[in-house]
Short mmCIF file of C-alpha atoms in Angstrom, two decimals:
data_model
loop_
_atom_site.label_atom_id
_atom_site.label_comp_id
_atom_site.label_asym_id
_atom_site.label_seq_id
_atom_site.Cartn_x
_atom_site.Cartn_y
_atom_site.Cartn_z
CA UNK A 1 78.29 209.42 21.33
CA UNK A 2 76.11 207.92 24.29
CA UNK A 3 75.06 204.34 23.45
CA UNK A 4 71.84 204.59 26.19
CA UNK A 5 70.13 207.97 26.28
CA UNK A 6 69.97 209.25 29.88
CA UNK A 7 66.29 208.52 30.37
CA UNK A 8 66.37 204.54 29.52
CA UNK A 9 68.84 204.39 31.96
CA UNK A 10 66.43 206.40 34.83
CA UNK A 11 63.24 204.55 33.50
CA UNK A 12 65.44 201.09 33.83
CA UNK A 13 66.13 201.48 37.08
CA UNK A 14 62.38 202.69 38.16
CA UNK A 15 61.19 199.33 36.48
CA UNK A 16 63.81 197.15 38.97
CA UNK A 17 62.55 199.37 41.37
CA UNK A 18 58.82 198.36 40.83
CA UNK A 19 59.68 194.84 40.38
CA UNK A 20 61.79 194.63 43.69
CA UNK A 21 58.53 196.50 45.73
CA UNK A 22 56.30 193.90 43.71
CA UNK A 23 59.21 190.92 44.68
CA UNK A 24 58.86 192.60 48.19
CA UNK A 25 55.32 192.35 48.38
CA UNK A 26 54.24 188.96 47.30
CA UNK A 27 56.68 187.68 49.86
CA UNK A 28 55.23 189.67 52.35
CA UNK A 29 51.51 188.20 51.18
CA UNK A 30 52.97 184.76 51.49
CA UNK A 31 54.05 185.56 54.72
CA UNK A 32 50.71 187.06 55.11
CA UNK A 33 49.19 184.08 53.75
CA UNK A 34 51.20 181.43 55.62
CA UNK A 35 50.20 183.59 59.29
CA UNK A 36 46.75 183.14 58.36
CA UNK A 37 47.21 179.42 57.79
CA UNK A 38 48.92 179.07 61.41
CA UNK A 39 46.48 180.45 63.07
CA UNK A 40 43.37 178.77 61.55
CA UNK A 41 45.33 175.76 62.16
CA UNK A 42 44.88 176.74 66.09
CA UNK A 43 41.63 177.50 65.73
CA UNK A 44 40.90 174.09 64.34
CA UNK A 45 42.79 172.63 67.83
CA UNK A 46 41.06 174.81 70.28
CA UNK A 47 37.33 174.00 68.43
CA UNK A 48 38.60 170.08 68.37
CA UNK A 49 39.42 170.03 71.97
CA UNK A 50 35.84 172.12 72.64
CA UNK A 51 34.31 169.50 70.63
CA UNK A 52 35.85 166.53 73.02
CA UNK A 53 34.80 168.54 76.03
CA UNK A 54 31.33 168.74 75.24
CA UNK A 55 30.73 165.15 73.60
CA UNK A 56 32.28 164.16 77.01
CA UNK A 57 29.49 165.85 78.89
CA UNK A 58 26.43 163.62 76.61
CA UNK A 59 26.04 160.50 78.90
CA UNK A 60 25.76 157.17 77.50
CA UNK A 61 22.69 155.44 77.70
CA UNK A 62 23.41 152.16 78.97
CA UNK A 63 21.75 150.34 75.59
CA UNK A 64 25.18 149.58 73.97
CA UNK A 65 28.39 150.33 74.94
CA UNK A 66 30.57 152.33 72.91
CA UNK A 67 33.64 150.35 71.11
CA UNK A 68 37.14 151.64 70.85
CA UNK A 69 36.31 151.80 67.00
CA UNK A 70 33.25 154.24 67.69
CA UNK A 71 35.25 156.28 70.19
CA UNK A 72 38.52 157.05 67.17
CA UNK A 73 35.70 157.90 64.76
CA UNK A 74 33.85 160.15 66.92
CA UNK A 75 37.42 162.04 67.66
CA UNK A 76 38.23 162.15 64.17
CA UNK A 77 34.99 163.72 63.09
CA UNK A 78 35.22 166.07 65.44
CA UNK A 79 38.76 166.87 64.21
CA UNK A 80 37.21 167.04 60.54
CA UNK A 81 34.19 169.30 61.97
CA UNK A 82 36.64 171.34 63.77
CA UNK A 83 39.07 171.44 60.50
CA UNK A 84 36.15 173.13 58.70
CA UNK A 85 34.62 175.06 61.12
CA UNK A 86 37.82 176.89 61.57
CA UNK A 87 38.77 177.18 57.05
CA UNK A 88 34.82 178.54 56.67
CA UNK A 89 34.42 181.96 54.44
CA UNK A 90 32.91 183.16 57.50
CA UNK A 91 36.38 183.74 60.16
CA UNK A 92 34.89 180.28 61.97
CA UNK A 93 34.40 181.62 65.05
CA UNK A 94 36.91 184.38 65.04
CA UNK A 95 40.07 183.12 67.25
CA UNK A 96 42.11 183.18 63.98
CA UNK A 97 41.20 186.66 62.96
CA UNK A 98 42.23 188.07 66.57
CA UNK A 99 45.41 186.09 66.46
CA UNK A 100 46.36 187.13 63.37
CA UNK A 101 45.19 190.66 64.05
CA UNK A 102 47.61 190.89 66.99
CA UNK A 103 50.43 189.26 65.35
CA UNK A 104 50.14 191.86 62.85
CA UNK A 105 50.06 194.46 64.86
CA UNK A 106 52.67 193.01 67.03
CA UNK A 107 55.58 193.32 64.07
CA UNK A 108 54.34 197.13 63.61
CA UNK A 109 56.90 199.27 65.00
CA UNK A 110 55.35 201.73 66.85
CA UNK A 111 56.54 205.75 66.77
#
């Protein structure tokens, strides 16, 4: 007399099989996920150091000199602006997207 009928065994092993593809899969979204994060995180540098380059190029007007204090909050609002210019619903300005295009691309093994 069988204890397990042949089919709870097959359909027991399809269900680990689904849950090892879904186990799969959410790593590979958090890996997703975290590339994403890396490379908006670049885009947030490159915009910052933009941002620098181009304050750099308004001249001061001679009225009143700019303090060491106004100089570290001008970089770190630019590093703020930058921070959410790149994390926007709208790609920021795109660098991430491409970079995280070609990684993606890049682990693709192609035939």
């Amino acid at each position: 007399m069988e204890i397990f009928p042949n089919s709870f065994i097959m359909q027991k092993t399809t269900d680990e099989d689904i849950l090892q593809k879904r186990i799969q899969n959410a790593s590979e979204d958090k890996k997703d996920k975290e590339l994403m994060d890396v490379c908006k995180e670049f885009e947030a540098v490159f915009i910052h150091m933009m941002l620098k380059e181009m304050r750099k190029t308004i001249p001061d007007n001679g009225l009143i000199e700019k303090s060491t204090a106004t100089k570290i909050f001008e970089d770190m609002f630019d590093e703020e602006m930058a921070k959410k210019m790149s994390d926007s619903e709208e790609d920021g300005i795109g660098i991430a997207k491409i970079l995280y295009d070609n990684f993606k691309n890049k682990n693709v093994v192609k035939i």
